Tab-separated table of N, CA and C in Angstrom:
chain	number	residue	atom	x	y	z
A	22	UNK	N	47.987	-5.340	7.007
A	22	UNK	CA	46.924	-6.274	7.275
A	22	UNK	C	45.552	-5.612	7.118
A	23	UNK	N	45.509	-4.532	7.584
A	23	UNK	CA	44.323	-3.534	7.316
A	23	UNK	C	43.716	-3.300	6.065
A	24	UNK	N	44.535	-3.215	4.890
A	24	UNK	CA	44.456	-3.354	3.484
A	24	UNK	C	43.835	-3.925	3.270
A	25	UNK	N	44.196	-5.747	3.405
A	25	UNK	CA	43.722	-6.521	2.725
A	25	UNK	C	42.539	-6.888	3.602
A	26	UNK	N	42.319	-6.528	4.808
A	26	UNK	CA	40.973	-7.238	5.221
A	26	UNK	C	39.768	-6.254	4.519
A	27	UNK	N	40.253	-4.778	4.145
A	27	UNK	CA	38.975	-3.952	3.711
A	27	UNK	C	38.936	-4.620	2.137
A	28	UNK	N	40.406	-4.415	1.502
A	28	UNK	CA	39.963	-5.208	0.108
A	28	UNK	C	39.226	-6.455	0.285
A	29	UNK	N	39.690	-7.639	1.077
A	29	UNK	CA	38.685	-9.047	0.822
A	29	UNK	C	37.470	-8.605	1.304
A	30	UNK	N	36.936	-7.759	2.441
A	30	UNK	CA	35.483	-7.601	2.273
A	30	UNK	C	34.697	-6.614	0.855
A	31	UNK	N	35.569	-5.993	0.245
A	31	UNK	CA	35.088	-4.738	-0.782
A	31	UNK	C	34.766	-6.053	-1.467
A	32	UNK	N	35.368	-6.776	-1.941
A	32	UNK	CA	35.571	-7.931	-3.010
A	32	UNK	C	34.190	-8.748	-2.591
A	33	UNK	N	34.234	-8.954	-1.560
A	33	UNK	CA	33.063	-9.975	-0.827
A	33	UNK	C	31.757	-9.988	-0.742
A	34	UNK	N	31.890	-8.734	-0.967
A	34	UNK	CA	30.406	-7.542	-0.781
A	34	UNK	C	30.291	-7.319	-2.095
A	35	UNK	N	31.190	-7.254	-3.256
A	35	UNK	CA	30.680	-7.105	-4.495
A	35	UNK	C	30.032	-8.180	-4.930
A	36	UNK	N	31.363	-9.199	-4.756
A	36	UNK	CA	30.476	-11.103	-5.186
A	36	UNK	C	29.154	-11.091	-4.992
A	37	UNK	N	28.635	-10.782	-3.671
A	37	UNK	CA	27.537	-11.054	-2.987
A	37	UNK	C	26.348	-9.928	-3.861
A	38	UNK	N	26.904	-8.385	-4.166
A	38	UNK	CA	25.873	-7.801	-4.849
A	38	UNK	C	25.380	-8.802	-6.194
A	39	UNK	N	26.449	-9.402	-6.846
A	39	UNK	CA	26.626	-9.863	-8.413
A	39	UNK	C	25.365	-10.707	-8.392
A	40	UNK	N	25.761	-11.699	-7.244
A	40	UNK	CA	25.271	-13.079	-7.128
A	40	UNK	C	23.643	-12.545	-6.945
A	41	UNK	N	23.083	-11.373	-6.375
A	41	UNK	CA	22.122	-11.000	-5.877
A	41	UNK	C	21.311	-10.571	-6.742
A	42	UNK	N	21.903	-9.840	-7.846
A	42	UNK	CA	21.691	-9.354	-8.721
A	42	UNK	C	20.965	-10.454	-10.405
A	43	UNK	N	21.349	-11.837	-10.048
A	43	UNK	CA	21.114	-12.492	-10.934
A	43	UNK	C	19.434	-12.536	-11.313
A	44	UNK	N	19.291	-12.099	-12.458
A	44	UNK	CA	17.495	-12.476	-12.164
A	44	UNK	C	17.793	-13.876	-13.531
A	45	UNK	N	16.719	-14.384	-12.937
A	45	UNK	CA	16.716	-15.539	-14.264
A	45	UNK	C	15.136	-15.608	-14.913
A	46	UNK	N	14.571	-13.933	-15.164
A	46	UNK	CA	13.497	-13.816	-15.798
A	46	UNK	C	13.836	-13.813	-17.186
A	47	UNK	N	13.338	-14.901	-17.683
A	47	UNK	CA	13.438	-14.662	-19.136
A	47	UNK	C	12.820	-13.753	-20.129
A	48	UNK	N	11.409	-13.329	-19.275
A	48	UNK	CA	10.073	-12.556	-20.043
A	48	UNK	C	9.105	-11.763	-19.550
A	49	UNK	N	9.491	-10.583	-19.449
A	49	UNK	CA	8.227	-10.212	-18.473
A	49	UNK	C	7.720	-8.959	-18.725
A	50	UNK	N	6.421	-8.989	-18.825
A	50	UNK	CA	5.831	-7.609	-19.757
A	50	UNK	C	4.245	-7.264	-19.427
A	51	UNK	N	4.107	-6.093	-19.326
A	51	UNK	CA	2.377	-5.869	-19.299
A	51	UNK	C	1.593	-5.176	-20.352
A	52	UNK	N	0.877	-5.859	-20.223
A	52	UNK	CA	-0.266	-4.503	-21.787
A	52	UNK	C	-1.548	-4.263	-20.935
A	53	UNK	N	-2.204	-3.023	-21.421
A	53	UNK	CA	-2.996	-2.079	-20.750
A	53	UNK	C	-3.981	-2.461	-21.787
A	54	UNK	N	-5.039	-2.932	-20.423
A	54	UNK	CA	-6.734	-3.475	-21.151
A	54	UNK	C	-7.031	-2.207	-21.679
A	55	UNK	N	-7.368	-1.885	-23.142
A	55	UNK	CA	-8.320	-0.963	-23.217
A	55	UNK	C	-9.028	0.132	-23.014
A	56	UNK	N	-9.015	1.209	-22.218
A	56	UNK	CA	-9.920	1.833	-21.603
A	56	UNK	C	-10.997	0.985	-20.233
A	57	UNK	N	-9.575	0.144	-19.591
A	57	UNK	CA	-9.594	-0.148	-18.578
A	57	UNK	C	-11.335	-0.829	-18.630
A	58	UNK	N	-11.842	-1.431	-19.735
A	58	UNK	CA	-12.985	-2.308	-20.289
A	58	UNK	C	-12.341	-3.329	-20.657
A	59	UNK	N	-12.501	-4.621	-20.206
A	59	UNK	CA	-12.159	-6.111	-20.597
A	59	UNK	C	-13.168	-6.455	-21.616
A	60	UNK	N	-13.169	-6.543	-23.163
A	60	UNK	CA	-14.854	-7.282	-23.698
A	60	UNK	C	-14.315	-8.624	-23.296
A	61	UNK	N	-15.273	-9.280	-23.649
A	61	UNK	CA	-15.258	-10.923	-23.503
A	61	UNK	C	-14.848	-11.389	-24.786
A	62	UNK	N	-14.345	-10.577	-26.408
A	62	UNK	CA	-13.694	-11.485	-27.187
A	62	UNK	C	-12.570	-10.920	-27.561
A	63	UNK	N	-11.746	-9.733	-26.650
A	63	UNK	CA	-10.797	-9.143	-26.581
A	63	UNK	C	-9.844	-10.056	-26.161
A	64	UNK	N	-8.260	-10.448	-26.808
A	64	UNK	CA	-7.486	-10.904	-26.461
A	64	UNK	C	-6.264	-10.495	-26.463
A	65	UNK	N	-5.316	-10.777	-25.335
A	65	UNK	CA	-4.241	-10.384	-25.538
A	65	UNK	C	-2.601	-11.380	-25.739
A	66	UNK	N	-1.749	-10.639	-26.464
A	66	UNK	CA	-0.724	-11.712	-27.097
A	66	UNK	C	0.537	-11.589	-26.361
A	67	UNK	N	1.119	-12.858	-25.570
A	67	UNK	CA	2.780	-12.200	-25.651
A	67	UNK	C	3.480	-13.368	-26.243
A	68	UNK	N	4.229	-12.630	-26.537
A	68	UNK	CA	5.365	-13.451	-27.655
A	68	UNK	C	6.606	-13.333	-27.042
A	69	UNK	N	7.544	-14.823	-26.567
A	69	UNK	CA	8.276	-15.016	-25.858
A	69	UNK	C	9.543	-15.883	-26.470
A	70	UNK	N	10.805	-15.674	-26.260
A	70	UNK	CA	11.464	-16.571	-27.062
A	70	UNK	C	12.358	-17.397	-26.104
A	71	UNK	N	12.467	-18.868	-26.387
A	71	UNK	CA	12.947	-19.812	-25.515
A	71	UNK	C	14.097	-19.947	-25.678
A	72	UNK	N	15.622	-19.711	-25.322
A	72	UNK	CA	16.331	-20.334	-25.614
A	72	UNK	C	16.984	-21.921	-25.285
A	73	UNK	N	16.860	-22.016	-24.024
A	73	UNK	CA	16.924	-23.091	-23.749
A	73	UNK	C	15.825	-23.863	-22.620
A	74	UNK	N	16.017	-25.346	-23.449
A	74	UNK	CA	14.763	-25.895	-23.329
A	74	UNK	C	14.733	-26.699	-22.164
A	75	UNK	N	16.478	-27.024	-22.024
A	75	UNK	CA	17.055	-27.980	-21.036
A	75	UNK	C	16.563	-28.143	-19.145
A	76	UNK	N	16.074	-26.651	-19.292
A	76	UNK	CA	15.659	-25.988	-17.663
A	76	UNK	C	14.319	-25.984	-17.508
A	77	UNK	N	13.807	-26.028	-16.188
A	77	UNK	CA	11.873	-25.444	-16.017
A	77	UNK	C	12.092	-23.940	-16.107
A	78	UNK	N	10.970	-24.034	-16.358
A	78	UNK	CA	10.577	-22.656	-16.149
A	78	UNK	C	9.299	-22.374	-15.263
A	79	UNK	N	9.031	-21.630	-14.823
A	79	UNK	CA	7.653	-21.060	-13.843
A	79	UNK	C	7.074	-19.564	-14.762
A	80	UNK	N	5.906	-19.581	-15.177
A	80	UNK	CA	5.337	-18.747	-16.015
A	80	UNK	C	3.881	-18.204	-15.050
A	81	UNK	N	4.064	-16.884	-15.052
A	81	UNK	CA	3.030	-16.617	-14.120
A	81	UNK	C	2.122	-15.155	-14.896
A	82	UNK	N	0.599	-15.328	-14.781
A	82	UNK	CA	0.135	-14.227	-14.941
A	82	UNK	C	-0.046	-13.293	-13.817
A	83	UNK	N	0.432	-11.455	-14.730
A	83	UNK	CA	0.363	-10.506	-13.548
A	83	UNK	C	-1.084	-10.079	-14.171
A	84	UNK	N	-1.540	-9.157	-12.862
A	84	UNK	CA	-2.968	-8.586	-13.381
A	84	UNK	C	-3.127	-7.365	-12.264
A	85	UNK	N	-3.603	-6.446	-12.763
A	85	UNK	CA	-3.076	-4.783	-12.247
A	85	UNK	C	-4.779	-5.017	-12.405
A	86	UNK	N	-5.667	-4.586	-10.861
A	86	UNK	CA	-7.209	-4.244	-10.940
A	86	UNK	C	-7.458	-3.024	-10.144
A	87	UNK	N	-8.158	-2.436	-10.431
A	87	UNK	CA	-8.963	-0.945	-9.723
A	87	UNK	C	-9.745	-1.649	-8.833
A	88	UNK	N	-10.049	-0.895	-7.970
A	88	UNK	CA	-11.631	-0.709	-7.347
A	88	UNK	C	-12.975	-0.579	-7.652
A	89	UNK	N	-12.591	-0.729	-9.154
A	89	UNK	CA	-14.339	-0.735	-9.696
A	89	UNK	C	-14.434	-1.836	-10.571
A	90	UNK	N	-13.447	-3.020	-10.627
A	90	UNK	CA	-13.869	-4.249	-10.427
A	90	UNK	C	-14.464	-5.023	-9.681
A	91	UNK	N	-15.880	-5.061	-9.995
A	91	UNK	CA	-16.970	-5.955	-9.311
A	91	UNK	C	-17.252	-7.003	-9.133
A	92	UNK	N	-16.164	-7.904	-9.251
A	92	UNK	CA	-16.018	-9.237	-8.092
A	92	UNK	C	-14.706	-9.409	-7.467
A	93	UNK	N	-15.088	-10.796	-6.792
A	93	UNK	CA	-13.766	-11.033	-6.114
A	93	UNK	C	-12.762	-12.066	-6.813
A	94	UNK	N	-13.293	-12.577	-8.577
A	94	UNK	CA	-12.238	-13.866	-8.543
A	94	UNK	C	-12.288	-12.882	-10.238
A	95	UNK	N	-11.646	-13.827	-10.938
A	95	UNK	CA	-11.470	-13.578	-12.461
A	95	UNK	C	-10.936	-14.704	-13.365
A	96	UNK	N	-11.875	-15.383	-13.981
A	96	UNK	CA	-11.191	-16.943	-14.830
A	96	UNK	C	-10.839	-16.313	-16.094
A	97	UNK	N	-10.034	-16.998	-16.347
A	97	UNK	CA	-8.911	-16.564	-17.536
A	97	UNK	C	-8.845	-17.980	-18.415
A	98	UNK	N	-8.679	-17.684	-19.609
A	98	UNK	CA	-9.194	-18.546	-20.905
A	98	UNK	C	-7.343	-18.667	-21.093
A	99	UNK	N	-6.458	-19.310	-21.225
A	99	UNK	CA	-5.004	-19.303	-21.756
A	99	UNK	C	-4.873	-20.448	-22.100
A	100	UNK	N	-4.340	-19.691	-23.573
A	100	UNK	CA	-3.883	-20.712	-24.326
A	100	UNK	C	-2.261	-20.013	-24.918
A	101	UNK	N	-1.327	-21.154	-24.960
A	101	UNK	CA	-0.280	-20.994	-25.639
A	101	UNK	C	0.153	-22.098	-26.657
A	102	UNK	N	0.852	-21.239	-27.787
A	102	UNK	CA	1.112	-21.718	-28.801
A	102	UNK	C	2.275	-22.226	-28.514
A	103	UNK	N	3.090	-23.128	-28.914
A	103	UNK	CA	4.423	-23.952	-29.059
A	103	UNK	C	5.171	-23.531	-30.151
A	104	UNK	N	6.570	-23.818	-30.284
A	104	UNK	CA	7.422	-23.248	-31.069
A	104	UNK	C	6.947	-24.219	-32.471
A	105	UNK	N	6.111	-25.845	-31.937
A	105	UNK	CA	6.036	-26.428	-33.225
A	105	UNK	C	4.540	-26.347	-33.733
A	106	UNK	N	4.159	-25.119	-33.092
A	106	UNK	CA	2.750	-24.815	-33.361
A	106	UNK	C	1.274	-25.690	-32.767
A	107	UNK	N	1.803	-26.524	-31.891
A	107	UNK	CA	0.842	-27.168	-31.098
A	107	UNK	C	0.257	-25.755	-30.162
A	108	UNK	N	-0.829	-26.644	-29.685
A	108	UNK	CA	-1.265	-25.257	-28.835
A	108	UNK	C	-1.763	-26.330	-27.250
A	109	UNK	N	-1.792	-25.261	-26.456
A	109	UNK	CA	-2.133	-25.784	-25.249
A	109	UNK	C	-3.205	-24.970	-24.339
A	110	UNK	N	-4.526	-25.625	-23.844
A	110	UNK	CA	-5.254	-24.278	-23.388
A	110	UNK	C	-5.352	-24.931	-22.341
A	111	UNK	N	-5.893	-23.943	-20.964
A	111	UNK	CA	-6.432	-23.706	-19.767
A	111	UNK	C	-7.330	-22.940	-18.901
A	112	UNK	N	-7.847	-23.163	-18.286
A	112	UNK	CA	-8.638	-22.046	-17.761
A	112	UNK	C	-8.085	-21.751	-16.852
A	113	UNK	N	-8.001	-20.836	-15.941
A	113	UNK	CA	-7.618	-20.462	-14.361
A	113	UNK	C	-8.214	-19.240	-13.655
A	114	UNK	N	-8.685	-19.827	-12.757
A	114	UNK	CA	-9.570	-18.506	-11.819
A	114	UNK	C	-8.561	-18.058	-10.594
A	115	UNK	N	-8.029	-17.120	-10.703
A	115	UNK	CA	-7.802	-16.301	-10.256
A	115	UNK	C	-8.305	-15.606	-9.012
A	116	UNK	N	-7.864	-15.339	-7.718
A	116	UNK	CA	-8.654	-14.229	-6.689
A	116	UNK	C	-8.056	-13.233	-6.261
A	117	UNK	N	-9.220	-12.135	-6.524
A	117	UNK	CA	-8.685	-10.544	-6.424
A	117	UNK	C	-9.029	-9.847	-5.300
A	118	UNK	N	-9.726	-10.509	-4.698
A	118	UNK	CA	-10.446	-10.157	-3.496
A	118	UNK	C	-10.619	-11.006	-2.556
A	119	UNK	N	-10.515	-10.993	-1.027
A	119	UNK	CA	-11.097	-12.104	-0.299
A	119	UNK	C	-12.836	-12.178	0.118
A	120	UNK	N	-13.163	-12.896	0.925
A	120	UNK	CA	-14.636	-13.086	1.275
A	120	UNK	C	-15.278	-12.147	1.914
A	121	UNK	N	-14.162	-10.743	2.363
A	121	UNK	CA	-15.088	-9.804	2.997
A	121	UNK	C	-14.680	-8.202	1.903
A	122	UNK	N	-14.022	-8.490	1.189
A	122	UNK	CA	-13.745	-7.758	-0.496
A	122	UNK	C	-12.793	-6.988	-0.054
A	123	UNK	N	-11.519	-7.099	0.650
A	123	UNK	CA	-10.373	-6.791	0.731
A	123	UNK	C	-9.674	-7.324	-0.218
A	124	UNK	N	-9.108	-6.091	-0.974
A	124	UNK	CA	-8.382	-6.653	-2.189
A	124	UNK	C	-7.167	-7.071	-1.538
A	125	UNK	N	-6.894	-8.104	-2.747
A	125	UNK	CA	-5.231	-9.279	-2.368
A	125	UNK	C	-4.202	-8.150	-3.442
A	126	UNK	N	-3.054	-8.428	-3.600
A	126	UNK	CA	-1.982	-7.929	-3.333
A	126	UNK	C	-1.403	-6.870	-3.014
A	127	UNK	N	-0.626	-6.195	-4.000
A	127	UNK	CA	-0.138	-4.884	-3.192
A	127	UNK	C	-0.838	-3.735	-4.329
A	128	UNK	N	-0.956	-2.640	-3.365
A	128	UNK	CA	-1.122	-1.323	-4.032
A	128	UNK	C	-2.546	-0.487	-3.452
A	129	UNK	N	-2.443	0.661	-3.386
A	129	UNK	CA	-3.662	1.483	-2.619
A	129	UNK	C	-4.904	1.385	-3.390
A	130	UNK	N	-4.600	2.053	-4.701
A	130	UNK	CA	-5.940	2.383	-6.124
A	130	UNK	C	-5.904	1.797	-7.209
A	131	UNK	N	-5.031	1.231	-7.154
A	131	UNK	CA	-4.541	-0.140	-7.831
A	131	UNK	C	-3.877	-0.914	-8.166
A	132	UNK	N	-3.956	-2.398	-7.597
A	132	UNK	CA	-3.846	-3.767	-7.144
A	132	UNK	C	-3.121	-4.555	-7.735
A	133	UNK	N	-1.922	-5.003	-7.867
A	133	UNK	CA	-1.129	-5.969	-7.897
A	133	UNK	C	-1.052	-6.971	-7.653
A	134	UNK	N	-1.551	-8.140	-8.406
A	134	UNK	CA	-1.230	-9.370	-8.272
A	134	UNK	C	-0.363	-10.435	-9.320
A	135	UNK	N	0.325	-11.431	-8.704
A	135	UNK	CA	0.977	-11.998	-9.772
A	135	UNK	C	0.443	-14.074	-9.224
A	136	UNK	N	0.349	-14.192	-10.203
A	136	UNK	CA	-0.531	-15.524	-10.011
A	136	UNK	C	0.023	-16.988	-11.075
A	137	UNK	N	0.471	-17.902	-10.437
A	137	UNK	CA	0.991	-19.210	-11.432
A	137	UNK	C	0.502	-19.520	-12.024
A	138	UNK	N	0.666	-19.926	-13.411
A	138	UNK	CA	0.377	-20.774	-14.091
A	138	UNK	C	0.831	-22.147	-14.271
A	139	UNK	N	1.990	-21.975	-14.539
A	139	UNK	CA	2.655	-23.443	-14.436
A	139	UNK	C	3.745	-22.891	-13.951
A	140	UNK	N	4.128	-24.275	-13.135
A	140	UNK	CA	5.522	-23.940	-12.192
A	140	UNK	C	6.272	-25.393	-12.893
A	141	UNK	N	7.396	-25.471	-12.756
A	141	UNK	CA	8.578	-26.413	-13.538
A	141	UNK	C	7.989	-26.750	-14.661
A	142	UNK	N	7.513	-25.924	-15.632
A	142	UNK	CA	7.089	-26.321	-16.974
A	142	UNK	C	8.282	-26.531	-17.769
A	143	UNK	N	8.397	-27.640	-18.417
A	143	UNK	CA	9.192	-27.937	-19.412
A	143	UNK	C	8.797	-28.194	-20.573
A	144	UNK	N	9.883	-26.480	-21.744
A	144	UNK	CA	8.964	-26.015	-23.240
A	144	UNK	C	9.918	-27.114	-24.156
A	145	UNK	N	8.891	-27.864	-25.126
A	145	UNK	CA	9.161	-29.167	-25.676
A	145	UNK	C	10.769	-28.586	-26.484
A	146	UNK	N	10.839	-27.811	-26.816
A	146	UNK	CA	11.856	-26.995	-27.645
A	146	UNK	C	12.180	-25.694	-27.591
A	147	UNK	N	13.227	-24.989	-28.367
A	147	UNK	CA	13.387	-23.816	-28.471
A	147	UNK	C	12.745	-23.015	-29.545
A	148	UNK	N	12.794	-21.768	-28.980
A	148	UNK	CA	12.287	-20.806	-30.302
A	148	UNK	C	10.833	-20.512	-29.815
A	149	UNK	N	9.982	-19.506	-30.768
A	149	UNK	CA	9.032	-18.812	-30.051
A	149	UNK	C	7.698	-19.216	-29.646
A	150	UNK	N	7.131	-19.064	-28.626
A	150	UNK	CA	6.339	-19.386	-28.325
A	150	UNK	C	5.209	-18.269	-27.776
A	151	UNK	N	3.876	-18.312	-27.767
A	151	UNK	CA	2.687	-17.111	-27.487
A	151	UNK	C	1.523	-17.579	-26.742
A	152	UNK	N	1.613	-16.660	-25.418
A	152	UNK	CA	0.797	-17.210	-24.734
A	152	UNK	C	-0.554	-16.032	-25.026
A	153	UNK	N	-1.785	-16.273	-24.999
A	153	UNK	CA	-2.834	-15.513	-25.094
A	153	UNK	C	-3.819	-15.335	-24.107
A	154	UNK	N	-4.547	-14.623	-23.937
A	154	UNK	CA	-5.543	-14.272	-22.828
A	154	UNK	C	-6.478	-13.885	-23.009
A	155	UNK	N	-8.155	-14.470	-22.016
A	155	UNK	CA	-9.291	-14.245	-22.217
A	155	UNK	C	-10.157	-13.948	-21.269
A	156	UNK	N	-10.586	-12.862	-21.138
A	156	UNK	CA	-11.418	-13.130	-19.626
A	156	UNK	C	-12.808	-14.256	-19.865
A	157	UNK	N	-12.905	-14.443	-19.007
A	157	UNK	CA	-13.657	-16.033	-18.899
A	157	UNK	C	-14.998	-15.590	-18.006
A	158	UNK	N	-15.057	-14.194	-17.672
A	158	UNK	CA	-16.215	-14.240	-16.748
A	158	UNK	C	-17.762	-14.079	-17.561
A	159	UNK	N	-18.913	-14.037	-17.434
A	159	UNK	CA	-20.472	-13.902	-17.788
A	159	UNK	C	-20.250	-12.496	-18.569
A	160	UNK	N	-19.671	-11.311	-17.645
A	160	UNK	CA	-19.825	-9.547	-18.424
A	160	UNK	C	-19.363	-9.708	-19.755
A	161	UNK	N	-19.824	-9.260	-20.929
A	161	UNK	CA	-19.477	-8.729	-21.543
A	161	UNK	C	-18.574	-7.918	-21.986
A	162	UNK	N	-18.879	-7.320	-20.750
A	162	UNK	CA	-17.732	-5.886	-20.591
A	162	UNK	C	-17.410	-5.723	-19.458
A	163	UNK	N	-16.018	-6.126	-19.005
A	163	UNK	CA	-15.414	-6.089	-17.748
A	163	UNK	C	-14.955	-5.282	-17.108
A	164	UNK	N	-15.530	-4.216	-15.957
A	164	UNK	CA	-14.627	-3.193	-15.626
A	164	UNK	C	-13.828	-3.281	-14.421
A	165	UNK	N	-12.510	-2.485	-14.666
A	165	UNK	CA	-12.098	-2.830	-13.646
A	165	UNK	C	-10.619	-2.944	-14.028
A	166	UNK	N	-10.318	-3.581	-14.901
A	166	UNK	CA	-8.769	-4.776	-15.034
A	166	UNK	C	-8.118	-3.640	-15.423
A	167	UNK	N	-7.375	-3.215	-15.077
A	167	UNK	CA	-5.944	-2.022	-15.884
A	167	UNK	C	-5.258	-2.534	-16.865
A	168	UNK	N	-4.066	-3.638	-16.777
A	168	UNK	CA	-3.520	-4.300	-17.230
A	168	UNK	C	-3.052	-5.783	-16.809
A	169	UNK	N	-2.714	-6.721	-17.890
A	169	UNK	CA	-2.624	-8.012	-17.881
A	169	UNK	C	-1.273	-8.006	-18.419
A	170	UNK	N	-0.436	-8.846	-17.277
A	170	UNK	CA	1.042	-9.098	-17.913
A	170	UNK	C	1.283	-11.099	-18.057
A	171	UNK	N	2.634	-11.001	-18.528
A	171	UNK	CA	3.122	-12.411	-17.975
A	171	UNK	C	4.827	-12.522	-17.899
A	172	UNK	N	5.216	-13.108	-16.875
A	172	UNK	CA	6.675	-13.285	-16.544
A	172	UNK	C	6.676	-14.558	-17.202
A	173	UNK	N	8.151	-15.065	-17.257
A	173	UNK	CA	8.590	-16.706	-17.765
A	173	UNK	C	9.764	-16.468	-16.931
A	174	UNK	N	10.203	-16.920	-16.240
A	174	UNK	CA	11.352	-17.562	-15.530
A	174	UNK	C	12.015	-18.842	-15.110
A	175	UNK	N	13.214	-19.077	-15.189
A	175	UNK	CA	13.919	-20.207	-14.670
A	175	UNK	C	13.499	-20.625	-13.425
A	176	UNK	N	13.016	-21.875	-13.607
A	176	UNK	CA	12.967	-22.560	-11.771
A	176	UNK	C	13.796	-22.314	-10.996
A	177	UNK	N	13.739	-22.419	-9.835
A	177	UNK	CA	14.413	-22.069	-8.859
A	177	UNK	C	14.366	-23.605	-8.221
């Protein structure tokens, strides 16, 4: 009897790692601004491939900032292309800081945040699609931003 109660928990405890283990990120990647300088007609590309169209997805921008980024928000110019070449743009402001300039997410010297874009988005079709990025603020030259990523994942 001893046997089988350690085997059905070994077994039970694996299921449970498996099941735990599932990620349903379809896409997720970062690129490094520059010499940690954002210009204002610098853009960046990710190229993502859909397989199925049938599910949402939740697509979120990450954004890695220093301490010598000099504000507290950051609007972002995004636009993505469609697999049938339509395009779709948005703006979104972003906050990196609160009202007394405590930076928001995690990390000591530099800052981690991951921020929605669209949540249960449903992509008209399969096949590739490219989302792009712009900083949207007045500078010219933005300091501060490390790197700019983006995840795509299955709804939950």
């Amino acid at each position: 009897m001893k046997k089988f109660g350690k085997r059905s928990w070994c077994l039970a405890l694996g299921a449970c790692c498996l099941v735990a283990c599932v990620d349903d990120t379809v896409f997720s990647k970062y690129v490094a601004i520059e010499n940690r300088i954002w210009n204002k007609d610098s853009e960046y590309f990710f190229t993502f491939t859909v397989t199925d169209n049938a599910v949402p997805y939740d697509i979120s921008v990450k954004l890695r900032n220093n301490d010598m980024y000099p504000f507290k928000n950051l609007w972002l110019f995004c636009s993505m292309e469609l697999a049938d070449s339509s395009l779709t743009r948005d703006t979104l402001e972003v906050m990196l800081a609160d009202d007394f300039g405590k930076w928001t997410g995690s990390g000591i010297s530099i800052f981690q945040n991951e921020f929605p874009l669209y949540r249960n988005f449903h992509f008209p079709d399969t096949g590739q699609y490219t989302a792009v990025f712009r900083q949207g603020m007045r500078a010219d030259n933005l300091k501060g931003i490390e790197n700019i990523g983006l995840t795509v994942r299955k709804a939950k």
